[in-house]
Coordinates of N, CA and C in Angstrom, one line a residue:
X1 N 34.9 87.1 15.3 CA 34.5 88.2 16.2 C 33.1 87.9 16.7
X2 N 33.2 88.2 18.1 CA 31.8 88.2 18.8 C 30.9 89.6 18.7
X3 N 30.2 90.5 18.9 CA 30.0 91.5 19.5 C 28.1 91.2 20.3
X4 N 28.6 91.9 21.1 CA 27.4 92.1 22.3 C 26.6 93.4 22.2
X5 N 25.5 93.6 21.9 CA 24.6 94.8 21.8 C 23.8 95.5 23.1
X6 N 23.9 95.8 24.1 CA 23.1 95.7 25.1 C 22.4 97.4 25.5
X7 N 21.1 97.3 25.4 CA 20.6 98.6 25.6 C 20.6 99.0 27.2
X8 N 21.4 100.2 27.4 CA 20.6 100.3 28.7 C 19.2 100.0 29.6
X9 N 19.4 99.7 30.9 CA 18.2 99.6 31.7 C 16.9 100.4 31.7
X10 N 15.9 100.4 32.4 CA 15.2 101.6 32.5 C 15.7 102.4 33.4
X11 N 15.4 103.7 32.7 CA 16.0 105.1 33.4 C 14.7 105.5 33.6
X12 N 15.4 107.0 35.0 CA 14.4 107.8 35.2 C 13.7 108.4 33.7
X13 N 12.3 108.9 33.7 CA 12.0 109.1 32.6 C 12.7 111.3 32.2
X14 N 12.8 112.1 33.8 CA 13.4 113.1 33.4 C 14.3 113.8 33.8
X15 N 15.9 114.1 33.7 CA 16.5 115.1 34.0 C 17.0 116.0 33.8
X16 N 17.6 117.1 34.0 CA 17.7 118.5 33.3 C 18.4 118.4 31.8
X17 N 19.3 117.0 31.9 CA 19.8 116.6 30.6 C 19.2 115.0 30.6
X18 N 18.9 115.1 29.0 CA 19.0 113.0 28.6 C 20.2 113.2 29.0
X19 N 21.3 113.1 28.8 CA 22.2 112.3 29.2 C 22.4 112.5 30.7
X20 N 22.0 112.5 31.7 CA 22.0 112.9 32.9 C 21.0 111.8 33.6
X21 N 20.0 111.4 32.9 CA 19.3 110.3 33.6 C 19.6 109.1 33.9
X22 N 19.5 108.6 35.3 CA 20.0 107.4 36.1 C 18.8 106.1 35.5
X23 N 19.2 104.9 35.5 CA 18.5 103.8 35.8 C 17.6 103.9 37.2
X24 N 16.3 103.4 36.9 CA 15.7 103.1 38.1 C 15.7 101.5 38.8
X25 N 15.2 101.5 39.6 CA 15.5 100.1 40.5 C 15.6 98.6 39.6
X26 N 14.2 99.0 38.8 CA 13.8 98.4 38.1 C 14.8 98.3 36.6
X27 N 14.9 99.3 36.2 CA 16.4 99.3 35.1 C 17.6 98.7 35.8
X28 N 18.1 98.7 36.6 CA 19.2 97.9 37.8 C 18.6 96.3 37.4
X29 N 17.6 96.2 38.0 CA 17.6 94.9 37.5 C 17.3 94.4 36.2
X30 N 16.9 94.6 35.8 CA 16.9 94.4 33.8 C 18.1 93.9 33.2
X31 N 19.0 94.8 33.8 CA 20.2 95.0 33.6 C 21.6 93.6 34.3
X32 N 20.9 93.1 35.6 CA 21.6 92.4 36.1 C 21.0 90.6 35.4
X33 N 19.9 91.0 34.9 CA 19.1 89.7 34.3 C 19.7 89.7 33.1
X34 N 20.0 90.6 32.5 CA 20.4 90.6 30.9 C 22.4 90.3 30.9
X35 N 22.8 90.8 32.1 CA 23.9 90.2 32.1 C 24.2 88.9 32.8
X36 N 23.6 88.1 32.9 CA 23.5 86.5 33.2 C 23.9 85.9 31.9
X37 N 23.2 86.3 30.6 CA 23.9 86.1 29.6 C 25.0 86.0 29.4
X38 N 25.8 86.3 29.8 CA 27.3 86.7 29.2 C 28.4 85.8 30.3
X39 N 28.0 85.8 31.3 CA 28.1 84.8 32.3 C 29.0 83.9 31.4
X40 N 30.7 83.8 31.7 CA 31.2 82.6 30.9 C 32.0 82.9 29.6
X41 N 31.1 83.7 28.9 CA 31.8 84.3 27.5 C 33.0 84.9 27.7
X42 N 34.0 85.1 26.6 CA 35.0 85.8 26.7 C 35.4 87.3 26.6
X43 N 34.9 88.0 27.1 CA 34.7 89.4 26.7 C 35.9 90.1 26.5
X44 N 36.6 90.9 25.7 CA 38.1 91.9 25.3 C 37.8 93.5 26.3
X45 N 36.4 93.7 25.4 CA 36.6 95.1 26.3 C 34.9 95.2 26.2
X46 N 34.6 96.1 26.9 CA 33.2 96.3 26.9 C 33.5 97.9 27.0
X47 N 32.7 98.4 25.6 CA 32.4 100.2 25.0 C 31.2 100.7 25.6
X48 N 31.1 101.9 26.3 CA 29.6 102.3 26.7 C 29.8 103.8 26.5
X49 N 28.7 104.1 26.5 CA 28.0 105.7 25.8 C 28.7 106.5 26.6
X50 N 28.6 108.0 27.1 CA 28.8 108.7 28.4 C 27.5 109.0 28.8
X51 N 26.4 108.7 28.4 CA 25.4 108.9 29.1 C 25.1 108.1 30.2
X52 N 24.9 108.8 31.6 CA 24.8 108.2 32.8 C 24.4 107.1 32.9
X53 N 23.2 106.8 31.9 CA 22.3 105.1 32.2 C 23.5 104.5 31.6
X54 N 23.9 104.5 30.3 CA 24.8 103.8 30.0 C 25.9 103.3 30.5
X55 N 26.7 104.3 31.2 CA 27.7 104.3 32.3 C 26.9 103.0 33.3
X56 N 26.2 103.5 33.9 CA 25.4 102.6 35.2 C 25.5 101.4 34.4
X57 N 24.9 100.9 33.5 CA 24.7 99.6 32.7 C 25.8 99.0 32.8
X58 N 26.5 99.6 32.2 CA 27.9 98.7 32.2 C 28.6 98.5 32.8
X59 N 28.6 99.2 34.2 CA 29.6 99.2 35.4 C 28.7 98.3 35.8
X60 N 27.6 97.8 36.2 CA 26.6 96.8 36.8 C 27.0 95.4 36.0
X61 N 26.9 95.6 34.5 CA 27.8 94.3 34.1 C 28.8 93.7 34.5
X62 N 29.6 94.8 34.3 CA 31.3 94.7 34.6 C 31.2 94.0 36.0
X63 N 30.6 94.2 37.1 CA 30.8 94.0 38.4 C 29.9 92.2 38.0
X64 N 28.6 92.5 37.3 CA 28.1 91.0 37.8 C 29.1 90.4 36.9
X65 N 30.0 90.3 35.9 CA 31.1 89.6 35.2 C 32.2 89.0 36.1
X66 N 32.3 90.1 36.7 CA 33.6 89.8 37.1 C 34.6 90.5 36.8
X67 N 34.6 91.2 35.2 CA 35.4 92.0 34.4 C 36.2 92.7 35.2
X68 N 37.4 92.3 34.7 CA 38.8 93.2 35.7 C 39.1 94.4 34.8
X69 N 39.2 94.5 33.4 CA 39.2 96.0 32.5 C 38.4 97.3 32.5
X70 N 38.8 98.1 32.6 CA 38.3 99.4 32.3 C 37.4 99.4 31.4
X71 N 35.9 100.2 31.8 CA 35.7 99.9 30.9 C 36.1 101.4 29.9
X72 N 35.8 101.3 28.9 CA 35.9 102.2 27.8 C 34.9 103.1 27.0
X73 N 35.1 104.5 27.7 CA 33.7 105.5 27.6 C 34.0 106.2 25.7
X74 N 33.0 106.1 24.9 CA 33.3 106.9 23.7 C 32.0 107.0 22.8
X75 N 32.4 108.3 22.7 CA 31.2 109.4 22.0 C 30.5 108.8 21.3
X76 N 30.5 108.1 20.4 CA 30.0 107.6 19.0 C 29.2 106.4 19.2
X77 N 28.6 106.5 20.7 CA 28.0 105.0 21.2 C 26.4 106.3 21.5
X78 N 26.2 107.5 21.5 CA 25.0 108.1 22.1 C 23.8 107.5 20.7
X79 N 22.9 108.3 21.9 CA 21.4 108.0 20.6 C 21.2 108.5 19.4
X80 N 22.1 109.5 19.4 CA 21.9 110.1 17.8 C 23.4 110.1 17.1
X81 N 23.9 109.2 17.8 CA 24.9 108.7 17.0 C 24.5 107.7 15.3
X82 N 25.1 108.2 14.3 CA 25.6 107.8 13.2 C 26.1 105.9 13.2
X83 N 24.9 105.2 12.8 CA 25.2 103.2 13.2 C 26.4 103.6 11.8
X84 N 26.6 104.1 10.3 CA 27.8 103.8 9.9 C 29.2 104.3 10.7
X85 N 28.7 105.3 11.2 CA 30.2 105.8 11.8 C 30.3 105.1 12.9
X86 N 29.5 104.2 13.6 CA 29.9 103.3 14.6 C 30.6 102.2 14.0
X87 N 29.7 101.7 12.8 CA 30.8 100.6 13.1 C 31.7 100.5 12.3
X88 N 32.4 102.2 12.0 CA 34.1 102.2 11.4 C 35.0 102.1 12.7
X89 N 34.1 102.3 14.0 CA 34.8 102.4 15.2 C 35.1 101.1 15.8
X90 N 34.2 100.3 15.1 CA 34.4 99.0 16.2 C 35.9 98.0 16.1
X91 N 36.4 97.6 16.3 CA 37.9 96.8 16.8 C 37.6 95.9 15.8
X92 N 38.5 95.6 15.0 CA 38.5 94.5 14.3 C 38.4 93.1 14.3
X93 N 38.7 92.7 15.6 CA 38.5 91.6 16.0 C 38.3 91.4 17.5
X94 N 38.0 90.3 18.0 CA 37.8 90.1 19.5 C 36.1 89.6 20.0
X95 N 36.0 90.0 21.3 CA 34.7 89.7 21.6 C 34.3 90.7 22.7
X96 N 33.4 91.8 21.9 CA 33.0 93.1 22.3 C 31.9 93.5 23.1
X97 N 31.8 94.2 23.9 CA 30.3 94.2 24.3 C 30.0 95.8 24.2
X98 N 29.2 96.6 23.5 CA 29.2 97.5 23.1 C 27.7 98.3 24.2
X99 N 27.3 99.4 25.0 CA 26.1 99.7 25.4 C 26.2 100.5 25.8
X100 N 24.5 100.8 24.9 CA 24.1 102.1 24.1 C 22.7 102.6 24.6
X101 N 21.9 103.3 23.4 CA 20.4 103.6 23.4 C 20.3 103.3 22.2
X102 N 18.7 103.3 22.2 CA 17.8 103.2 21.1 C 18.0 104.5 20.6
X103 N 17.8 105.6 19.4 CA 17.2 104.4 18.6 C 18.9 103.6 17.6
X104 N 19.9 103.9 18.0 CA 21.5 103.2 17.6 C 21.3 101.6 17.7
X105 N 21.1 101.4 19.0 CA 21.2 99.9 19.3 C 20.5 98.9 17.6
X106 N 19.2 99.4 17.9 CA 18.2 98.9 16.9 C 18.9 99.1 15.2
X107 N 19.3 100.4 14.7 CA 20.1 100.2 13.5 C 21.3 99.6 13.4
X108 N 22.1 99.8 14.6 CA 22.9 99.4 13.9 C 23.4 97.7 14.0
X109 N 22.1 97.1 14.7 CA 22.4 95.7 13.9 C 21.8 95.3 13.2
X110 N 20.5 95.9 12.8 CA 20.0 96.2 11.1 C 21.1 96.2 9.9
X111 N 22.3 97.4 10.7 CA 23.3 97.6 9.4 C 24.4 96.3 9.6
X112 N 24.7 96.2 10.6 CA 25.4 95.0 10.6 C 24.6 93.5 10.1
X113 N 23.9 93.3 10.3 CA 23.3 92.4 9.6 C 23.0 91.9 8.3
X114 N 22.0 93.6 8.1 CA 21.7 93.3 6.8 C 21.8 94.3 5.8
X115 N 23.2 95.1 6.4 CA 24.0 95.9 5.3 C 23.1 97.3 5.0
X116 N 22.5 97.4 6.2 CA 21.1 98.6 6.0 C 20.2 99.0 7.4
X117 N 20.0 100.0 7.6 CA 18.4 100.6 8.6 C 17.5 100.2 8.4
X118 N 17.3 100.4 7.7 CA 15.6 99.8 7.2 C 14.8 98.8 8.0
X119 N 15.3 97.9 8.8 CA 14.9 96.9 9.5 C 15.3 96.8 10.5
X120 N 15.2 98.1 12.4 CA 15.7 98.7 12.8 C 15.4 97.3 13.9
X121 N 16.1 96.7 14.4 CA 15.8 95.3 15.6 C 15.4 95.8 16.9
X122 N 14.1 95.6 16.8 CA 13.5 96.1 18.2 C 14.1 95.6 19.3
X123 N 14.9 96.8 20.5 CA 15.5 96.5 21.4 C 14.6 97.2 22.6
X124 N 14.4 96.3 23.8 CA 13.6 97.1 25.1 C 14.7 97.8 25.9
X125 N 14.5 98.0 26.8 CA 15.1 98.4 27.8 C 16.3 97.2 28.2
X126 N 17.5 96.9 28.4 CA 18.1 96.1 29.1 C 18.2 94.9 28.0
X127 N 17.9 94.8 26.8 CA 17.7 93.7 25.9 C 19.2 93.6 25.2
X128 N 19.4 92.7 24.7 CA 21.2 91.8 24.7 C 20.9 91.2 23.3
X129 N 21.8 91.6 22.5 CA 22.1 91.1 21.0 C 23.4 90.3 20.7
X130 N 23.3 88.9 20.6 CA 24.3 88.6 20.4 C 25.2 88.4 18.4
X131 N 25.9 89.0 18.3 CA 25.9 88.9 16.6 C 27.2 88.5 16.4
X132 N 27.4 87.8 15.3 CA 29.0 86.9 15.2 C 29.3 86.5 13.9
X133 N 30.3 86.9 13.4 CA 31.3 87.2 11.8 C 32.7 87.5 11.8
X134 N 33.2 87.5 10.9 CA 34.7 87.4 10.7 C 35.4 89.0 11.0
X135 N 34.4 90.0 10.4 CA 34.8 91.2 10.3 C 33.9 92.0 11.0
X136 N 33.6 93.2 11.6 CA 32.4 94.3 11.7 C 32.4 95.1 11.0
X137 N 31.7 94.5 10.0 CA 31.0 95.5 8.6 C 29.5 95.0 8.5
X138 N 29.3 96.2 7.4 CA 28.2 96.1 7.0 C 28.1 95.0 6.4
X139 N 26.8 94.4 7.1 CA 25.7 93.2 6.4 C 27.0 91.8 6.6
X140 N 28.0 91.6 7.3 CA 28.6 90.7 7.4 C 28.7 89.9 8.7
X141 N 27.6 90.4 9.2 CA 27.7 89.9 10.8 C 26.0 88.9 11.1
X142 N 26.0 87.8 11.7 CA 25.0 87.2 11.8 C 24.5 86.9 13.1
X143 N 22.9 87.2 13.2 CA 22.3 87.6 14.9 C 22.3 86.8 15.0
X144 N 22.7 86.0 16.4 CA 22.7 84.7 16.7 C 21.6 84.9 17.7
X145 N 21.3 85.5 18.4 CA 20.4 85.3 19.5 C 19.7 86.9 20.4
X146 N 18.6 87.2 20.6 CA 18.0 88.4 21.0 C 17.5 88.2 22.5
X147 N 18.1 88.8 23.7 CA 17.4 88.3 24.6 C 16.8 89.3 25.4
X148 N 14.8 89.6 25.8 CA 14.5 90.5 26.5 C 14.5 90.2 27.7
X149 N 14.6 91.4 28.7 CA 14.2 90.8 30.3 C 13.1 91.0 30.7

């Protein structure tokens, strides 16, 4: 199994809701630099938050990919989402691209990694985690590569 970590772009900093705030010009591009990465890889499905930046993120992938699939909006990807109860959610196999917020992004490939939070992986705005193992469990998955824009 592959999985892909990718934090949304920069967003506006306020709207009447967090989840309501758009990427700025500048998050758009973060976002189109960070998906150059993936350029080539085999992607299954790509999961994103319902929060608008998130939304935006990954429909801007999807398009710089090429991706012909839907993508797939689900709850358990927000910022105060629970990194264990994410990754009871994730697909047992394939090659995933998951995007989210901080502070999720950052634990839960701490937990994937190294079976724990505690060592939360500093993610910027638009930054891409690539991690790869047999299963998606705790502490069984190994970061192969961190890329900022």
């Amino acid at each position: 199994m592959k999985l892909w970590i990718l934090r949304h772009g920069e967003a506006q900093p306020h709207a009447p809701r967090d989840a309501e705030r758009k990427l700025t010009e500048l998050g758009r591009q973060q976002v189109v630099r960070s998906a150059a990465h993936l350029i080539g890889q085999p992607l299954d499905c790509i999961l994103a938050s319902p929060y608008v930046r998130a939304q935006q993120t990954a429909a801007l992938v999807r398009d710089a990919l090429g991706f012909s699939a839907a993508l797939k909006t689900v709850t358990w990807l927000t910022p105060e989402s629970d990194p264990k109860f994410a990754v009871s959610q994730l697909p047992d196999a394939g090659n995933v691209l998951l995007v989210s917020h901080q502070p999720l992004v950052g634990d839960l490939i701490s937990l994937l990694q190294h079976g724990h939070c505690r060592q939360p992986q500093p993610m910027h705005t638009a930054s891409l985690a690539e991690l790869e193992g047999e299963w998606p469990l705790a502490g069984s998955l190994h970061l192969l590569h961190v890329w900022h824009p």
